[in-house]
């Protein structure tokens, strides 16, 4: 009887691990797709506006500064870049610093969550300003779609409007 209960317990744990791996893969794919579409958009707009180095739109954190420049909100773009760098550093610290007290790890976790929410809000605001230049009357609907899809539609919408003359 003991072998069956161990088998059932291990099956449950493996199922939980598989769910965790699937969620992690979905999050990674989401981030990669978002990054690629946003970088293509920024590269096209940077090239059309004759920025000095349009290839810089592919630099992971710096591209938020370029996004702010395109939205005519450079300060917000720099703030978003700083938040993203801080989130990255906090994730690295929490991963490698295994001997931190539990209270510190909990504080880092909640700080990461708050910064991710702020990053999402600032991304929505910047994309709203960019879409307002191009779409005009549909910008509110696109922003609502952006929020409801947790930002996934943002990069696709930006990708679609990348060649509009109003962005120049």
XYZ file of N, CA and C in Angstrom:
504
model
N 0.806 -1.202 0.000
C 0.000 0.000 0.000
C 0.845 1.261 0.000
N 1.996 1.206 0.687
C 2.836 2.391 0.766
C 3.367 2.800 -0.590
N 3.634 1.829 -1.469
C 4.152 2.140 -2.798
C 3.151 2.881 -3.658
N 1.888 2.545 -3.511
C 0.848 3.208 -4.305
C 0.695 4.665 -3.882
N 0.741 4.926 -2.581
C 0.583 6.306 -2.116
C 1.784 7.159 -2.530
N 2.985 6.566 -2.505
C 4.170 7.303 -2.977
C 4.046 7.578 -4.470
N 3.574 6.606 -5.222
C 3.378 6.779 -6.664
C 2.370 7.900 -6.951
N 1.268 7.929 -6.193
C 0.247 8.966 -6.382
C 0.812 10.334 -6.014
N 1.555 10.402 -4.908
C 2.155 11.669 -4.488
C 3.159 12.179 -5.522
N 3.995 11.306 -6.034
C 4.958 11.712 -7.059
C 4.252 12.134 -8.349
N 3.157 11.482 -8.686
C 2.386 11.868 -9.877
C 1.822 13.269 -9.723
N 1.323 13.571 -8.536
C 0.783 14.916 -8.273
C 1.894 15.960 -8.367
N 3.048 15.667 -7.779
C 4.169 16.614 -7.822
C 4.672 16.816 -9.251
N 4.734 15.742 -10.025
C 5.173 15.877 -11.420
C 4.162 16.676 -12.236
N 2.885 16.507 -11.957
C 1.848 17.277 -12.653
C 1.992 18.761 -12.333
N 2.267 19.062 -11.063
C 2.471 20.466 -10.683
C 3.701 21.037 -11.380
N 4.757 20.250 -11.488
C 5.967 20.705 -12.154
C 5.709 20.951 -13.641
N 4.967 20.066 -14.275
C 4.650 20.236 -15.699
C 3.838 21.503 -15.918
N 2.883 21.767 -15.030
C 2.101 23.000 -15.129
C 3.020 24.213 -14.992
N 3.945 24.161 -14.032
C 4.900 25.250 -13.851
C 5.754 25.457 -15.098
N 6.239 24.385 -15.687
C 7.066 24.486 -16.891
C 6.258 25.055 -18.054
N 5.025 24.625 -18.219
C 4.184 25.130 -19.302
C 3.922 26.631 -19.112
N 3.611 27.039 -17.891
C 3.382 28.464 -17.616
C 4.658 29.260 -17.896
N 5.801 28.749 -17.477
C 7.068 29.437 -17.728
C 7.343 29.551 -19.226
N 7.063 28.520 -19.987
C 7.270 28.572 -21.437
C 6.320 29.556 -22.110
N 5.085 29.608 -21.648
C 4.120 30.561 -22.207
C 4.558 31.995 -21.907
N 5.013 32.249 -20.690
C 5.486 33.588 -20.329
C 6.710 33.966 -21.154
N 7.630 33.035 -21.326
C 8.829 33.305 -22.133
C 8.453 33.585 -23.587
N 7.544 32.802 -24.150
C 7.111 33.016 -25.541
C 6.419 34.370 -25.673
N 5.586 34.718 -24.703
C 4.912 36.020 -24.697
C 5.933 37.160 -24.712
N 6.936 37.056 -23.832
C 7.953 38.112 -23.753
C 8.762 38.194 -25.051
N 9.093 37.065 -25.627
C 9.882 37.050 -26.855
C 9.101 37.638 -28.032
N 7.855 37.242 -28.181
C 7.020 37.767 -29.261
C 6.814 39.272 -29.095
N 6.547 39.689 -27.873
C 6.365 41.110 -27.583
C 7.625 41.904 -27.937
N 8.778 41.385 -27.527
C 10.051 42.057 -27.789
C 10.332 42.162 -29.290
N 10.095 41.095 -30.027
C 10.387 41.092 -31.463
C 9.496 42.084 -32.202
N 8.190 42.041 -31.951
C 7.282 42.969 -32.641
C 7.569 44.426 -32.271
N 7.840 44.684 -30.999
C 8.129 46.056 -30.574
C 9.445 46.545 -31.177
N 10.442 45.687 -31.246
C 11.730 46.085 -31.821
C 11.626 46.345 -33.317
N 10.844 45.542 -34.018
C 10.634 45.796 -35.454
C 9.948 47.146 -35.647
N 8.938 47.428 -34.811
C 8.258 48.720 -34.879
C 9.242 49.866 -34.633
N 10.030 49.760 -33.575
C 10.967 50.836 -33.243
C 12.044 50.988 -34.308
N 12.495 49.889 -34.880
C 13.505 49.968 -35.937
C 12.938 50.684 -37.161
N 11.715 50.334 -37.554
C 11.104 50.967 -38.729
C 10.882 52.459 -38.501
N 10.402 52.822 -37.323
C 10.156 54.236 -37.022
C 11.473 54.991 -36.897
N 12.474 54.379 -36.275
C 13.784 55.020 -36.139
C 14.426 55.252 -37.498
N 14.292 54.286 -38.380
C 14.852 54.415 -39.723
C 14.110 55.480 -40.527
N 12.786 55.508 -40.399
C 11.995 56.496 -41.132
C 12.246 57.921 -40.633
N 12.536 58.052 -39.348
C 12.796 59.373 -38.770
C 14.273 59.750 -38.816
N 15.076 58.921 -39.439
C 16.514 59.154 -39.631
C 17.249 59.342 -38.312
N 16.920 58.488 -37.328
C 17.683 58.502 -36.077
C 19.092 58.037 -36.381
N 20.033 58.471 -35.578
C 21.436 58.192 -35.861
C 21.737 56.689 -35.869
N 21.211 55.955 -34.893
C 21.462 54.517 -34.804
C 20.132 53.765 -34.675
N 19.459 53.472 -35.782
C 18.178 52.760 -35.677
C 18.327 51.331 -35.147
N 19.503 50.748 -35.298
C 19.722 49.384 -34.817
C 19.670 49.321 -33.292
N 19.783 50.459 -32.626
C 19.724 50.500 -31.159
C 18.347 50.103 -30.637
N 17.351 50.074 -31.517
C 16.013 49.662 -31.082
C 15.967 48.181 -30.702
N 17.007 47.431 -31.004
C 17.063 46.019 -30.644
C 17.776 45.799 -29.315
N 18.299 46.842 -28.692
C 18.944 46.711 -27.381
C 17.844 46.605 -26.333
N 17.814 45.520 -25.543
C 16.656 45.219 -24.695
C 16.146 46.330 -23.788
N 16.952 47.022 -23.048
C 16.414 48.029 -22.136
C 16.381 49.420 -22.782
N 17.344 49.680 -23.622
C 17.429 50.988 -24.260
C 16.253 51.236 -25.203
N 15.644 50.170 -25.712
C 14.532 50.370 -26.638
C 13.346 51.061 -25.963
N 13.259 51.012 -24.647
C 12.198 51.748 -23.943
C 12.450 53.252 -24.020
N 13.710 53.659 -24.031
C 14.033 55.080 -24.215
C 13.620 55.539 -25.615
N 13.846 54.688 -26.599
C 13.445 55.012 -27.968
C 11.923 55.050 -28.068
N 11.245 54.149 -27.379
C 9.780 54.156 -27.355
C 9.268 55.476 -26.783
N 9.909 55.967 -25.734
C 9.549 57.262 -25.168
C 9.804 58.404 -26.131
N 10.877 58.302 -26.895
C 11.186 59.333 -27.886
C 10.142 59.356 -28.998
N 9.710 58.192 -29.437
C 8.692 58.102 -30.484
C 7.359 58.658 -29.974
N 7.067 58.431 -28.688
C 5.813 58.896 -28.098
C 5.883 60.358 -27.654
N 7.030 61.003 -27.851
C 7.263 62.375 -27.388
C 7.161 62.477 -25.872
N 7.540 61.425 -25.179
C 7.563 61.364 -23.715
C 8.893 60.751 -23.287
N 9.998 61.483 -23.540
C 11.320 60.919 -23.291
C 11.562 60.616 -21.822
N 11.043 61.447 -20.932
C 11.221 61.210 -19.499
C 10.563 59.917 -19.056
N 9.372 59.670 -19.562
C 8.653 58.443 -19.230
C 9.365 57.222 -19.820
N 9.933 57.381 -21.001
C 10.698 56.286 -21.600
C 11.933 55.947 -20.786
N 12.631 56.969 -20.290
C 13.816 56.724 -19.453
C 13.414 56.096 -18.117
N 12.298 56.554 -17.554
C 11.809 55.959 -16.314
C 11.449 54.490 -16.523
N 10.809 54.180 -17.637
C 10.455 52.801 -17.958
C 11.703 51.943 -18.143
N 12.704 52.495 -18.774
C 13.979 51.789 -18.939
C 14.591 51.488 -17.573
N 14.590 52.470 -16.680
C 15.127 52.273 -15.334
C 14.360 51.222 -14.552
N 13.036 51.234 -14.676
C 12.218 50.232 -13.982
C 12.530 48.841 -14.496
N 12.653 48.697 -15.813
C 12.952 47.374 -16.384
C 14.327 46.866 -15.949
N 15.305 47.765 -15.892
C 16.640 47.364 -15.427
C 16.574 46.959 -13.959
N 15.834 47.718 -13.158
C 15.713 47.407 -11.734
C 15.020 46.061 -11.514
N 13.975 45.778 -12.280
C 13.298 44.476 -12.178
C 14.272 43.351 -12.536
N 15.023 43.546 -13.601
C 16.001 42.531 -14.009
C 17.027 42.289 -12.909
N 17.549 43.366 -12.320
C 18.540 43.220 -11.255
C 17.948 42.546 -10.016
N 16.724 42.900 -9.667
C 16.086 42.276 -8.506
C 15.843 40.781 -8.734
N 15.495 40.417 -9.960
C 15.309 38.994 -10.265
C 16.637 38.249 -10.163
N 17.705 38.847 -10.656
C 19.032 38.223 -10.559
C 19.445 38.094 -9.095
N 19.225 39.154 -8.311
C 19.583 39.110 -6.888
C 18.791 38.022 -6.167
N 17.492 37.969 -6.430
C 16.675 36.980 -5.719
C 17.016 35.548 -6.146
N 17.516 35.388 -7.343
C 17.874 34.046 -7.809
C 19.204 33.576 -7.220
N 20.190 34.463 -7.202
C 21.530 34.059 -6.787
C 21.797 34.249 -5.299
N 21.106 35.156 -4.648
C 21.342 35.389 -3.220
C 20.438 34.458 -2.419
N 20.911 33.249 -2.209
C 20.091 32.240 -1.544
C 20.119 32.345 -0.032
N 21.057 33.085 0.528
C 21.179 33.147 1.978
C 20.526 34.395 2.583
N 19.668 35.053 1.841
C 18.965 36.218 2.377
C 17.865 35.758 3.334
N 17.573 36.567 4.338
C 16.459 36.213 5.234
C 15.132 36.186 4.478
N 14.176 35.451 5.019
C 12.880 35.312 4.356
C 12.183 36.645 4.160
N 12.304 37.539 5.095
C 11.668 38.849 4.978
C 12.204 39.649 3.797
N 13.493 39.529 3.547
C 14.107 40.255 2.427
C 13.626 39.659 1.103
N 13.571 38.330 1.022
C 13.087 37.692 -0.199
C 11.638 38.070 -0.479
N 10.833 38.128 0.559
C 9.430 38.527 0.394
C 9.335 39.970 -0.066
N 10.147 40.840 0.512
C 10.149 42.252 0.123
C 10.589 42.406 -1.342
N 11.604 41.665 -1.743
C 12.060 41.720 -3.133
C 10.958 41.246 -4.068
N 10.260 40.172 -3.690
C 9.167 39.653 -4.512
C 8.075 40.702 -4.694
N 7.636 41.334 -3.601
C 6.586 42.342 -3.706
C 7.062 43.579 -4.471
N 8.325 43.939 -4.326
C 8.874 45.062 -5.086
C 8.886 44.750 -6.576
N 9.231 43.520 -6.929
C 9.212 43.110 -8.335
C 7.796 43.190 -8.889
N 6.815 42.733 -8.123
C 5.420 42.771 -8.574
C 4.971 44.216 -8.779
N 5.270 45.097 -7.842
C 4.883 46.516 -7.959
C 5.562 47.151 -9.174
N 6.841 46.866 -9.368
C 7.560 47.439 -10.517
C 7.040 46.891 -11.834
N 6.650 45.630 -11.873
C 6.069 45.071 -13.101
C 4.728 45.726 -13.425
N 3.930 46.001 -12.414
C 2.654 46.696 -12.637
C 2.912 48.112 -13.141
N 3.877 48.814 -12.539
C 4.226 50.160 -13.021
C 4.747 50.121 -14.457
N 5.559 49.131 -14.759
C 6.085 48.974 -16.118
C 4.949 48.771 -17.114
N 3.985 47.944 -16.744
C 2.834 47.708 -17.609
C 2.054 49.005 -17.831
N 1.819 49.752 -16.773
C 1.066 51.013 -16.879
C 1.807 51.995 -17.772
N 3.108 52.141 -17.574
C 3.876 53.088 -18.392
C 3.944 52.647 -19.851
N 4.035 51.343 -20.097
C 3.995 50.837 -21.472
C 2.658 51.163 -22.127
N 1.560 51.021 -21.384
C 0.234 51.345 -21.915
C 0.145 52.832 -22.231
N 0.665 53.672 -21.339
C 0.611 55.124 -21.559
C 1.427 55.511 -22.793
N 2.634 54.973 -22.909
C 3.468 55.301 -24.077
C 2.832 54.821 -25.374
N 2.322 53.611 -25.367
C 1.702 53.107 -26.598
C 0.422 53.873 -26.914
N -0.290 54.340 -25.889
C -1.485 55.162 -26.116
C -1.111 56.445 -26.854
N -0.028 57.087 -26.436
C 0.412 58.317 -27.109
C 0.849 58.049 -28.548
N 1.492 56.915 -28.768
C 1.919 56.574 -30.127
C 0.715 56.269 -31.008
N -0.213 55.471 -30.491
C -1.392 55.114 -31.284
C -2.281 56.333 -31.527
N -2.254 57.302 -30.617
C -3.055 58.514 -30.774
C -2.584 59.318 -31.994
N -1.276 59.291 -32.254
C -0.739 59.991 -33.422
C -1.291 59.411 -34.725
N -1.510 58.100 -34.741
C -1.865 57.413 -35.983
C -3.360 57.180 -36.112
N -3.973 56.613 -35.090
C -5.356 56.159 -35.233
C -6.386 57.215 -34.870
N -6.054 58.135 -34.007
C -6.997 59.188 -33.637
C -8.185 58.683 -32.854
N -9.296 58.463 -33.551
C -10.547 58.160 -32.845
C -10.624 56.744 -32.279
N -9.824 55.821 -32.745
C -9.871 54.446 -32.252
C -8.857 54.174 -31.143
N -8.148 55.183 -30.707
C -7.064 54.983 -29.748
C -7.575 54.442 -28.415
N -8.740 54.881 -27.973
C -9.265 54.402 -26.690
C -9.634 52.924 -26.754
N -10.229 52.507 -27.864
C -10.568 51.090 -28.024
C -9.313 50.222 -28.083
N -8.292 50.713 -28.777
C -7.042 49.960 -28.862
C -6.344 49.887 -27.506
N -6.440 50.954 -26.722
C -5.838 50.940 -25.398
C -6.575 49.978 -24.473
N -7.903 49.942 -24.573
C -8.677 48.979 -23.777
C -8.320 47.555 -24.192
N -8.180 47.317 -25.487
C -7.762 45.998 -25.969
C -6.374 45.652 -25.441
N -5.503 46.634 -25.409
C -4.153 46.456 -24.885
C -4.193 46.016 -23.422
N -5.013 46.671 -22.634
C -5.101 46.329 -21.212
C -5.742 44.959 -21.020
N -6.797 44.670 -21.767
C -7.498 43.392 -21.601
C -6.653 42.197 -22.036
N -5.751 42.407 -22.975
C -4.871 41.314 -23.414
C -3.541 41.315 -22.661
N -3.472 42.094 -21.593
C -2.263 42.206 -20.761
C -1.037 42.623 -21.566
N -1.233 43.495 -22.517
C -0.133 44.058 -23.282
C 0.251 43.280 -24.527
N -0.344 42.133 -24.758
C 0.036 41.337 -25.928
C -0.348 42.035 -27.226
N -1.512 42.661 -27.253
C -1.945 43.324 -28.484
C -1.158 44.603 -28.754
N -0.537 45.170 -27.721
C 0.204 46.429 -27.877
C 1.302 46.300 -28.913
N 2.131 45.295 -28.782
C 3.245 45.155 -29.713
C 2.757 44.811 -31.120
N 1.665 44.073 -31.213
C 1.126 43.730 -32.532
C 0.529 44.965 -33.196
N -0.197 45.781 -32.428
C -0.764 47.021 -32.972
C 0.353 47.964 -33.409
N 1.382 48.093 -32.578
C 2.516 48.944 -32.951
C 3.200 48.412 -34.206
N 3.320 47.101 -34.297
C 3.914 46.492 -35.486
C 3.093 46.827 -36.732
N 1.776 46.792 -36.609
C 0.900 47.068 -37.756
C 1.014 48.518 -38.208
N 1.159 49.456 -37.274
C 1.183 50.883 -37.640
C 2.594 51.407 -37.882
N 3.582 50.533 -37.972
C 4.980 50.971 -38.056
C 5.314 51.813 -39.276
N 4.581 51.670 -40.380
C 4.920 52.380 -41.607
C 4.037 53.596 -41.857
N 3.303 54.034 -40.857
C 2.417 55.190 -41.033
C 3.231 56.467 -41.108
N 2.834 57.340 -41.994
C 3.558 58.591 -42.186
C 3.396 59.534 -40.994
N 2.353 59.365 -40.192
C 2.113 60.231 -39.047
C 3.134 60.020 -37.945
N 3.873 58.935 -37.976
C 4.899 58.684 -36.984
C 6.208 59.390 -37.298
N 6.271 60.021 -38.441
C 7.514 60.712 -38.834
C 7.492 62.135 -38.391
